[in-house]
Short mmCIF file of C-alpha atoms in Angstrom, two decimals:
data_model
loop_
_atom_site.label_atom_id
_atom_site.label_comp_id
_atom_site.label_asym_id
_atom_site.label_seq_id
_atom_site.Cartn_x
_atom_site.Cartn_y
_atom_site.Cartn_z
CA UNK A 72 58.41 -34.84 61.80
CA UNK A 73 61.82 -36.12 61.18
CA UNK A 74 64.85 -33.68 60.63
CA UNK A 75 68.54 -34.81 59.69
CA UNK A 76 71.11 -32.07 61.59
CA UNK A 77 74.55 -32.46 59.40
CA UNK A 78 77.19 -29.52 59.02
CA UNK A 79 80.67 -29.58 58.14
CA UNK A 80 81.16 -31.16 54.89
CA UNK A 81 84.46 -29.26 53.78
CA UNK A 82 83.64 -30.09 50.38
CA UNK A 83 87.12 -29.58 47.95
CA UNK A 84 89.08 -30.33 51.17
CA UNK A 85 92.66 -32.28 50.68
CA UNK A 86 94.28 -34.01 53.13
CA UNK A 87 98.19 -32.13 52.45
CA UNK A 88 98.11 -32.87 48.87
CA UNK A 89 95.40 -35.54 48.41
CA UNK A 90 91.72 -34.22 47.13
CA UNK A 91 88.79 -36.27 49.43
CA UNK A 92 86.52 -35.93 46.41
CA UNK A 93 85.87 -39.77 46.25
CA UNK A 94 85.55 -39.31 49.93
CA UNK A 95 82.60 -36.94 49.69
CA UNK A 96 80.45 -38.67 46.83
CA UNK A 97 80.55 -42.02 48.98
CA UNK A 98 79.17 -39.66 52.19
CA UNK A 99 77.08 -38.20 50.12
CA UNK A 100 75.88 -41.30 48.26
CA UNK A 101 75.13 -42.88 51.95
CA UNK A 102 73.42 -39.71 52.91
CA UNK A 103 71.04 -39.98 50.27
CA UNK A 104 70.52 -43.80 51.11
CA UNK A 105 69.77 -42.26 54.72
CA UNK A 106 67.23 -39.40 53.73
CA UNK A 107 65.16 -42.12 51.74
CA UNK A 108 65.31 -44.78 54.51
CA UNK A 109 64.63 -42.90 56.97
CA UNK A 110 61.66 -40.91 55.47
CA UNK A 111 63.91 -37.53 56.23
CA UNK A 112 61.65 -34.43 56.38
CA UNK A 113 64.21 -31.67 56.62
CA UNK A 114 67.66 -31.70 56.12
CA UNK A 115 69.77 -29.01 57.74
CA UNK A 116 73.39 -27.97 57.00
CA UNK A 117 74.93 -26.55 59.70
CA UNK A 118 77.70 -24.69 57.69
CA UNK A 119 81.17 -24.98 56.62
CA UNK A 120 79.76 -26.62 53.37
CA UNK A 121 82.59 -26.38 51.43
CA UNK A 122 86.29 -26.04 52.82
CA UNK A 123 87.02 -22.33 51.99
CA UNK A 124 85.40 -19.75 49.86
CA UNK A 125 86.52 -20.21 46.07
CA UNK A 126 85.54 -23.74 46.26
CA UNK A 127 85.88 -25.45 42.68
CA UNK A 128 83.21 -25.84 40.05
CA UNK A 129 83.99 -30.30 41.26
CA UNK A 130 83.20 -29.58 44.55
CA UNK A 131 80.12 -27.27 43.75
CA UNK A 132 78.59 -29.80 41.11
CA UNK A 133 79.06 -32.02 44.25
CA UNK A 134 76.86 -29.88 46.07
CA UNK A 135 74.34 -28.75 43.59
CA UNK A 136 74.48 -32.19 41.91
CA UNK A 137 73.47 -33.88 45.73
CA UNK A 138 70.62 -31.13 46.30
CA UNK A 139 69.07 -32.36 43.13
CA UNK A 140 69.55 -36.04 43.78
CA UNK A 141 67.44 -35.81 47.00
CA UNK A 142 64.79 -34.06 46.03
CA UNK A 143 64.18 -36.61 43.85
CA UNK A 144 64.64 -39.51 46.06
CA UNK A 145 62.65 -37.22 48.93
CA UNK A 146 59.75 -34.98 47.19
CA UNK A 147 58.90 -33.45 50.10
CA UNK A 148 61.63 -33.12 51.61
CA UNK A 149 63.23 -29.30 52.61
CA UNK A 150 66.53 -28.44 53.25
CA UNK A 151 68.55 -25.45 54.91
CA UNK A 152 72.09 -24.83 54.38
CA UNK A 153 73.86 -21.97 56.79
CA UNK A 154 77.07 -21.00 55.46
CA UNK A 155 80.23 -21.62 58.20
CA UNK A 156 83.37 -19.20 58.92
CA UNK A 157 84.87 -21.02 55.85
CA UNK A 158 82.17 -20.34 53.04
CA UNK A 159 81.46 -17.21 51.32
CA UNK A 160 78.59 -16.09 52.18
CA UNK A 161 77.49 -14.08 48.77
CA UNK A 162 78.80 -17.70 47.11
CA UNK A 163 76.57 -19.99 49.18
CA UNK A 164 73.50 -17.42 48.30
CA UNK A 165 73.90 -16.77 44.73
CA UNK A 166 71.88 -19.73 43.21
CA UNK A 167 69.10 -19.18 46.09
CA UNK A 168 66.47 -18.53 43.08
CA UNK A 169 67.19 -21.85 41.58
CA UNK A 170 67.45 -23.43 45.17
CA UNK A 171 63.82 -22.77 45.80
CA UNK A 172 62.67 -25.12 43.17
CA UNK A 173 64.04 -27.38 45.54
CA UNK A 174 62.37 -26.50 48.33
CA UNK A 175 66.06 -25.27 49.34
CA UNK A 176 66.97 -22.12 51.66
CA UNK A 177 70.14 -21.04 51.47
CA UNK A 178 71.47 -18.59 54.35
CA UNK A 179 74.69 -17.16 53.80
CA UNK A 180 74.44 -13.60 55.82
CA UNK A 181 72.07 -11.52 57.99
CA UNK A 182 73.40 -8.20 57.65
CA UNK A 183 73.48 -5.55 57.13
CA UNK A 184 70.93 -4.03 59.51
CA UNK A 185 69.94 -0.36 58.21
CA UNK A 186 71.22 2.15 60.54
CA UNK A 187 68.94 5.65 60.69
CA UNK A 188 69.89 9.07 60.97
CA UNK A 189 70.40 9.05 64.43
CA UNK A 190 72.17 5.73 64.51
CA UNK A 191 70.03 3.60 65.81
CA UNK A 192 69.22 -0.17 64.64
CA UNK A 193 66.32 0.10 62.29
CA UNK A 194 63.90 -2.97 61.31
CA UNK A 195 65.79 -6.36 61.43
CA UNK A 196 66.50 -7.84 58.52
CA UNK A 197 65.53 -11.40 59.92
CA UNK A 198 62.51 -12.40 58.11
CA UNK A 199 63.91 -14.75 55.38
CA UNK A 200 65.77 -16.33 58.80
CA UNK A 201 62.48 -17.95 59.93
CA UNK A 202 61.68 -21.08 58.03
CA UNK A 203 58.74 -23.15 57.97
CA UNK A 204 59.59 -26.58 58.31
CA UNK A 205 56.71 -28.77 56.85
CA UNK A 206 56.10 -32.57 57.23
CA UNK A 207 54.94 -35.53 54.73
CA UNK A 208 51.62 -34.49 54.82
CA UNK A 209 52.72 -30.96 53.32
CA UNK A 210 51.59 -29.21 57.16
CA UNK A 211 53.76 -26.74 58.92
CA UNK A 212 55.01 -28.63 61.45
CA UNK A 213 58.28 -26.58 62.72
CA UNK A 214 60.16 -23.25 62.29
CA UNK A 215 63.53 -22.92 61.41
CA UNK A 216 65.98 -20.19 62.80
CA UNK A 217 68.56 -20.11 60.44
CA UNK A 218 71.82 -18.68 61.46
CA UNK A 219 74.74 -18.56 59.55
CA UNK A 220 78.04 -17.71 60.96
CA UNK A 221 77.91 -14.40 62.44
CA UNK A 222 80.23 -11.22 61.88
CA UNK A 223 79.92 -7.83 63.99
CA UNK A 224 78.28 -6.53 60.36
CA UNK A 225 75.24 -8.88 60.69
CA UNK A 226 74.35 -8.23 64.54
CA UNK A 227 72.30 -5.15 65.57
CA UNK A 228 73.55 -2.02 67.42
CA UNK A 229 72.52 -2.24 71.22
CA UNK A 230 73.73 0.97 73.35
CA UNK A 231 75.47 -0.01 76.68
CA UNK A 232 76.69 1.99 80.03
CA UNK A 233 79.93 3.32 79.69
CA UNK A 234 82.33 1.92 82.74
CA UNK A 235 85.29 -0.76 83.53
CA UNK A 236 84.04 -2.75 80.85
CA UNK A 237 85.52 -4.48 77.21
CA UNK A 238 83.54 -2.06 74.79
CA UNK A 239 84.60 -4.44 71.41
CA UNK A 240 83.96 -7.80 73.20
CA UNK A 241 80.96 -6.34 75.25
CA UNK A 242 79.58 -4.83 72.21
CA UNK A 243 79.48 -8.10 69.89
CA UNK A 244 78.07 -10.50 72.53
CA UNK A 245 75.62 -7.68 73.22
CA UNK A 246 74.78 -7.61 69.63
CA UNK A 247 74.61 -11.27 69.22
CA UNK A 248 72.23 -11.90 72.21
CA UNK A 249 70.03 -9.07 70.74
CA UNK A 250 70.38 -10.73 67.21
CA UNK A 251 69.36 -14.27 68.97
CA UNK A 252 66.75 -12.23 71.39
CA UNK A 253 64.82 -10.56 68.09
CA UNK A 254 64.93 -13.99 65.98
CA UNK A 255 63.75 -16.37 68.47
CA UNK A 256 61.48 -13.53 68.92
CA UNK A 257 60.04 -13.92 65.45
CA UNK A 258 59.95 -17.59 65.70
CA UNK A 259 57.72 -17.34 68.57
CA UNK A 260 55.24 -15.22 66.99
CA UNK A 261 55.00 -17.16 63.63
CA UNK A 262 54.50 -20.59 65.31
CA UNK A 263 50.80 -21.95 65.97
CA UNK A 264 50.36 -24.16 68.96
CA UNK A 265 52.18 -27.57 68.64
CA UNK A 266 54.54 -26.03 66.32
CA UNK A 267 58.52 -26.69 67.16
CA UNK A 268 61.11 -23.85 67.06
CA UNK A 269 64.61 -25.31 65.51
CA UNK A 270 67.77 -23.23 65.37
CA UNK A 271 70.46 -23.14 63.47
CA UNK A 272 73.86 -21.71 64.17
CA UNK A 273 77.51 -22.28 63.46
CA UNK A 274 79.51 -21.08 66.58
CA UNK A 275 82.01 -22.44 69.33
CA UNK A 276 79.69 -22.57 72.34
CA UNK A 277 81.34 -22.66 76.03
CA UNK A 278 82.00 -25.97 76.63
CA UNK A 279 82.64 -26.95 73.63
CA UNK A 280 86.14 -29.22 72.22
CA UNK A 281 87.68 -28.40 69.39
CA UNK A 282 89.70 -30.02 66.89
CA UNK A 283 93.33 -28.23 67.03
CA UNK A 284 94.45 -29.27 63.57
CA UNK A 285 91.71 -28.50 61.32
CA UNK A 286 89.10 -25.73 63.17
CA UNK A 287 89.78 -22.29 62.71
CA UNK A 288 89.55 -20.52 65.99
CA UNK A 289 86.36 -17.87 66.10
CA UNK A 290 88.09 -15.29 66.96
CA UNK A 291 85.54 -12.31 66.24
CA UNK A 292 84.35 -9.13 67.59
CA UNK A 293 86.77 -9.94 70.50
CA UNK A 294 85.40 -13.31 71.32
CA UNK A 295 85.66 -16.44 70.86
CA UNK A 296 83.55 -18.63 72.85
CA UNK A 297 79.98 -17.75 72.89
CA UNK A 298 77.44 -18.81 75.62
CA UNK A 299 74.94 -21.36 75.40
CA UNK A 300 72.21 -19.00 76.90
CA UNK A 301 72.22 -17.25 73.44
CA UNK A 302 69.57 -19.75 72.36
CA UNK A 303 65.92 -19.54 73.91
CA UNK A 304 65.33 -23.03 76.59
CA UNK A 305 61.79 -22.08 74.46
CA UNK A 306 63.61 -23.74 70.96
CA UNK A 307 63.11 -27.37 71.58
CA UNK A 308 66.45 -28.23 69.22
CA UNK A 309 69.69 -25.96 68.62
CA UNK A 310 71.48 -27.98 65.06
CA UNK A 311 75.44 -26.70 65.84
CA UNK A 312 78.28 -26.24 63.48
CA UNK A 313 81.86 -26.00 63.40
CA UNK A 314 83.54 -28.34 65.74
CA UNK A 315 84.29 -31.45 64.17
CA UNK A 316 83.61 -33.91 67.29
CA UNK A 317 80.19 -34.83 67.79
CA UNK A 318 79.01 -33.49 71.48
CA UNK A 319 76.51 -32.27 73.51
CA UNK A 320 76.92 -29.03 74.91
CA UNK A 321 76.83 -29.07 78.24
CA UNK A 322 74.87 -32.56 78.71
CA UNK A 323 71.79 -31.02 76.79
CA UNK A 324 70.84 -33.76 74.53
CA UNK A 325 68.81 -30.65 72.58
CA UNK A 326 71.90 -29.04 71.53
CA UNK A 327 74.17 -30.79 69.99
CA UNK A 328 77.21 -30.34 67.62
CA UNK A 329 76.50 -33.57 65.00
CA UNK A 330 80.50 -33.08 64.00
CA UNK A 331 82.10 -33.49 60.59
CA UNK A 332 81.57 -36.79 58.35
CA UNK A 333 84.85 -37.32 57.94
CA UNK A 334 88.18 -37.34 60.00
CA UNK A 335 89.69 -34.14 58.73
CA UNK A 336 92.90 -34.46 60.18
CA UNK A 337 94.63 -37.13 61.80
CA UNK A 338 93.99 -35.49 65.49
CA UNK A 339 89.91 -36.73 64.39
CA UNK A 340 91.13 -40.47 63.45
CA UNK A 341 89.11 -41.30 66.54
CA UNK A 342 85.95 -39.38 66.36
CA UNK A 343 82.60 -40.99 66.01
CA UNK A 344 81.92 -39.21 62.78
CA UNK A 345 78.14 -38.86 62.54
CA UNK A 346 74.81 -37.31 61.25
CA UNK A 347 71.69 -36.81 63.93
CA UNK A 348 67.89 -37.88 63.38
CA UNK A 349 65.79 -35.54 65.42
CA UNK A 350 62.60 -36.82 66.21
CA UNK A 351 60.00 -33.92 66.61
CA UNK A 352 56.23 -34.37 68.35
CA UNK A 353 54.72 -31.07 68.66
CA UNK A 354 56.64 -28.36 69.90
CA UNK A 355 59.31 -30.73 71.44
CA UNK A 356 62.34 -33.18 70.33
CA UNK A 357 60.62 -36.96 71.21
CA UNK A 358 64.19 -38.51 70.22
CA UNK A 359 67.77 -38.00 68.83
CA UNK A 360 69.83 -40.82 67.22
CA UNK A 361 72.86 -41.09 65.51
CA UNK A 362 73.78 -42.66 62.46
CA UNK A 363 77.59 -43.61 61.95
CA UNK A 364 78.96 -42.33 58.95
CA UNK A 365 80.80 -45.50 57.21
CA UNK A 366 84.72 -44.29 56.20
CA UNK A 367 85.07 -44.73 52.58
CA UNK A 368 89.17 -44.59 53.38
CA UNK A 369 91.61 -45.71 56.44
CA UNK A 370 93.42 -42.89 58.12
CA UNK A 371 96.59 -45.37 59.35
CA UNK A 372 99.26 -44.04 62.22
CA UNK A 373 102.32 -46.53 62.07
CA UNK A 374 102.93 -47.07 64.78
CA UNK A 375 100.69 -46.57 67.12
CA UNK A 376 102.74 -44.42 69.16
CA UNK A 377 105.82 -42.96 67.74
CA UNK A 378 108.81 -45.50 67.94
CA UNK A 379 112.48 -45.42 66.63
CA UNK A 380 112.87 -45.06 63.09
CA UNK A 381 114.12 -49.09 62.81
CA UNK A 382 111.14 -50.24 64.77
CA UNK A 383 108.46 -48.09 62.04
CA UNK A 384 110.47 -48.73 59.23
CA UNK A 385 110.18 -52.69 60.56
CA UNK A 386 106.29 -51.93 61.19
CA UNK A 387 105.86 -50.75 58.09
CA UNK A 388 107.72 -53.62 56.13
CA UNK A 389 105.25 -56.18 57.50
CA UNK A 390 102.09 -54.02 56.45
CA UNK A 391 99.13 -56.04 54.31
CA UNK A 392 97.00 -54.12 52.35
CA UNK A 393 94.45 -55.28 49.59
CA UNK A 394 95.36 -53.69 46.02
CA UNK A 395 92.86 -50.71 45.45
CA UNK A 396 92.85 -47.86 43.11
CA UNK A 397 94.44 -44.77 44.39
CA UNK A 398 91.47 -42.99 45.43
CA UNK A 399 90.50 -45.63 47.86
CA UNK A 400 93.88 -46.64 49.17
CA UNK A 401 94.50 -45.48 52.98
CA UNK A 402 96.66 -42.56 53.88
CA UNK A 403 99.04 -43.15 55.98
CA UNK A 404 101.00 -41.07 59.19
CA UNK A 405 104.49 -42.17 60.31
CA UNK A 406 105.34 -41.53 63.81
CA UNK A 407 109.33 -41.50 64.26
CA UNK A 408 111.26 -41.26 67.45
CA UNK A 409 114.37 -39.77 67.06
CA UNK A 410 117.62 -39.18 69.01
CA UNK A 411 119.66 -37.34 66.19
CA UNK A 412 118.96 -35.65 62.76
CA UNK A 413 118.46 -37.36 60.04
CA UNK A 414 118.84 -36.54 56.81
CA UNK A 415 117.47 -39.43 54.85
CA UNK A 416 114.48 -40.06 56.89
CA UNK A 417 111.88 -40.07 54.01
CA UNK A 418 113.87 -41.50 51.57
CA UNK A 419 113.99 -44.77 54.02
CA UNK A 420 110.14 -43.91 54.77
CA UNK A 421 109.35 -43.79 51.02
CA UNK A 422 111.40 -47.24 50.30
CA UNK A 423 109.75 -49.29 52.73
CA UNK A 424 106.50 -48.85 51.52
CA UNK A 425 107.14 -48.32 47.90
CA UNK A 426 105.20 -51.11 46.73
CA UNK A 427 102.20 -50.75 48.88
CA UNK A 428 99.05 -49.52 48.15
CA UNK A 429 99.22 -46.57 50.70
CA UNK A 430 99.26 -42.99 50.42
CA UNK A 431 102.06 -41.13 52.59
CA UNK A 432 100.45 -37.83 53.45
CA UNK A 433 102.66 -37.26 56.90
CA UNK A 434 105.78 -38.02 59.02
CA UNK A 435 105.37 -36.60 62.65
CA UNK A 436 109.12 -36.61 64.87
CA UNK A 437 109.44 -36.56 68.27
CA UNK A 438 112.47 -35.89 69.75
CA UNK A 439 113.66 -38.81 72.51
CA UNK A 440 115.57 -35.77 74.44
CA UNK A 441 113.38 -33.07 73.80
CA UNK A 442 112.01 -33.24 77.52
CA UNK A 443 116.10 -32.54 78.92
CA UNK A 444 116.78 -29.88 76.04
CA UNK A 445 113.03 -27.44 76.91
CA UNK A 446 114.41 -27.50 80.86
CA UNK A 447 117.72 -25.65 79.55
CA UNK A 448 117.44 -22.01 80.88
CA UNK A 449 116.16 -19.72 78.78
CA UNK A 450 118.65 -17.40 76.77
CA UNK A 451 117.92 -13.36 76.43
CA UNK A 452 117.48 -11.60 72.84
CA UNK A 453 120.79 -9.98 73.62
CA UNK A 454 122.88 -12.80 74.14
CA UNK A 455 121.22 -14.84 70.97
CA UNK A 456 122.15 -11.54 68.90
CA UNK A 457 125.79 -11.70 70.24
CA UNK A 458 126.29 -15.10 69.16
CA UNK A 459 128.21 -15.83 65.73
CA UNK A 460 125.94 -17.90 63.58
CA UNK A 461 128.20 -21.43 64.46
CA UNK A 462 127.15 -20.74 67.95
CA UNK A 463 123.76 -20.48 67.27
CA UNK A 464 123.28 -23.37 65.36
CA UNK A 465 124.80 -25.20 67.92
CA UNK A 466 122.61 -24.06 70.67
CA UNK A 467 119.36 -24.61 68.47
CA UNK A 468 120.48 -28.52 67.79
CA UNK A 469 121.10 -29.24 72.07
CA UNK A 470 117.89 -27.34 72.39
CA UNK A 471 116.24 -29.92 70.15
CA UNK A 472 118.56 -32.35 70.74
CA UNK A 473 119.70 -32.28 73.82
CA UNK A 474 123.01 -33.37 72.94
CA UNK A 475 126.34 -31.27 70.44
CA UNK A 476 126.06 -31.75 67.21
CA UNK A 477 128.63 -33.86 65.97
CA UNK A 478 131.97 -32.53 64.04
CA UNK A 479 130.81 -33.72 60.14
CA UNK A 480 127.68 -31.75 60.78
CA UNK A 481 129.21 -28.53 62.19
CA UNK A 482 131.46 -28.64 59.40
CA UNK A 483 128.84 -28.98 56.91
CA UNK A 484 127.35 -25.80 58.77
CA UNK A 485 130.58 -23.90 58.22
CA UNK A 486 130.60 -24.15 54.52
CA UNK A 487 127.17 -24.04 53.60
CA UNK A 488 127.58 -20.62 55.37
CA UNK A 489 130.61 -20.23 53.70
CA UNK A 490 128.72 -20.22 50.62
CA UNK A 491 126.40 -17.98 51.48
CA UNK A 492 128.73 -14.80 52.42
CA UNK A 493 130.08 -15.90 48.65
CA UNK A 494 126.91 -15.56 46.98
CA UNK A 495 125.86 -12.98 48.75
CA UNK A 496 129.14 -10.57 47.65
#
């Protein structure tokens, strides 16, 4: 059977103040073209679905509107959808009724697990977890684990020897591998010969890069970066979520993070944005490729590296770009150099592209001195609170700097602070 591993849509994401919904419907238009193409028969979401957990009624039509459309185009095809650290889970489960007309599971939570009166962990609540997977000919042909981001409220209760140890951290991971343990446990038993086990889960696993700009660090029961060992080497294909770069982890070609399908910051211009066709023959993965998700819109950095402000605002005099409507048009970083303050920097910014079809979303500055001013020895909280306000402002700009601020600029200091004590009387 064929299986399409996506995650990370961020539906209702902007880009600083620029909505990406034109951005989505062109993925999601080319992601129906895929599921038809290539025959698709299972589509799982990996979480992180939409980009936080009121999403708009736009970007749940989106959704809801794209479940419909590829039913249609694929009748037998079945999809799973895990909610990620930045969906609500009650949110992504609320129209499961409806969903299963579509042959769609929706997993937003595990938990709770019922506690009894001596509290201990009573029956798992991990049945609607397990997923049969079926192929074109309507035949169970896989399993699906389907794990959702996981909070210390969804894992079970395992008791542990008291010592030298971490009792929140140790606690979660021994929760989560018990959690893992018990639903690959399941899996196992429902499966007939020649029948796959997929997982699903949307984690940072060891190993694994992250995107600095745009991930949320995991930062839960204590930890942060789970071990790969949490999934079974019995489960022939482990569909990650949450870090937006397409990888392996650890070299395993059967576990794999397919990454976001767009850049969601300008630190992921360079990504190989993606979606994954597993291949599955019996109970193991005969294949992986990837399919290149086209960009519907050019994330520009002028220049390439940042440069003084004459040679970028020269850079971008000489850009050449095709008219498009605003939706399409690139957005646009400018990388600036700089040696002093200064004031007017967007203005001049703004005017040299003001009749180009581009879309300013940033301006990054580097400092040219910055390297000289961070070696400056360090100054203690009691001399900084000693200091009259002139004398801290002139620190902070040689910090930054690395050079005194000139006279006009210290004097413009002294009476905005002027003002101030005024107002303040």
């Amino acid at each position: 059977m064929r299986i399409l591993h996506t995650s990370d849509w961020h539906l209702g994401q902007t880009l600083h103040q620029y909505e990406r919904g034109f951005e989505h419907a062109r993925f999601l238009d080319w992601l129906l073209d895929q599921l038809q193409a290539e025959q698709v028969d299972a589509l799982l979401i990996a979480g992180d679905i939409f980009d936080n957990t009121n999403p708009s009624a736009a970007s749940q039509q989106q959704l809801y509107r794209f479940l419909q459309q590829a039913r249609t185009r694929v009748p037998h095809l079945a999809i799973v959808m895990t909610a990620g650290n930045h969906d609500s889970p009650g949110r992504i489960e609320a129209p499961g009724p409806l969903l299963s007309l579509l042959d769609a599971s929706a997993i937003g939570s595990v938990g709770p697990f019922a506690r009894s009166a001596d509290g201990s962990d009573s029956a798992a609540p991990l049945e609607r977890l397990i997923v049969p997977l079926k192929d074109g000919t309507g035949q169970i042909a896989a399993w699906c684990i389907a794990l959702p981001f996981l909070r210390p409220a969804d894992l079970p209760r395992v008791e542990q020897e008291t010592g030298d140890v971490d009792e929140e951290g140790d606690a979660y991971l021994a929760g989560m591998a018990e959690l893992h343990r018990r639903a690959w446990q399941l899996a196992a038993e429902r499966r007939a010969p020649g029948q796959a086990v997929i997982a699903m889960g949307h984690c940072h696993l060891r190993g694994g890069q992250v995107s600095e700009e745009s991930e949320r660090k995991l930062v839960v029961g204590g930890s942060e970066i789970l071990p790969a060992a949490l999934f079974d080497p019995g489960i022939a294909y482990v569909a990650l979520g949450h870090l937006h770069l397409a990888q392996r982890v650890g070299g395993d070609e059967t576990r794999r993070y397919c990454g976001s399908p767009l850049p969601l910051s300008f630190s992921e211009v360079d990504y190989p944005h993606q979606v994954l066709l597993v291949e599955v023959a019996g109970e193991a993965v005969a294949s992986v490729r990837e399919l290149r998700v086209p960009r519907a819109v050019e994330l520009l950095r002028i220049p390439a590296q940042p440069a003084p402000l004459q040679q970028a605002l020269a850079e971008l005099a000489t850009l050449e770009l095709p008219a498009r409507p605003e939706a399409e048009q690139p957005y646009l970083q400018v990388r600036v150099l700089l040696e002093r303050p200064e004031p007017g920097l967007r203005a001049q910014i703004e005017e040299a592209i003001a009749e180009k079809p581009v879309r300013l979303v940033r301006i990054e500055t580097q400092h040219a001195s910055r390297g000289e001013a961070e070696s400056a020895p360090t100054v203690t909280v009691e001399e900084l609170a000693a200091l009259a306000p002139a004398d801290f402002f002139g620190r902070l700009y040689r910090h930054r700097f690395g050079s005194d601020p000139e006279t006009e600029l210290m004097q413009a200091f002294g009476e905005l602070l002027q003002q101030a004590h005024e107002e303040a009387k």
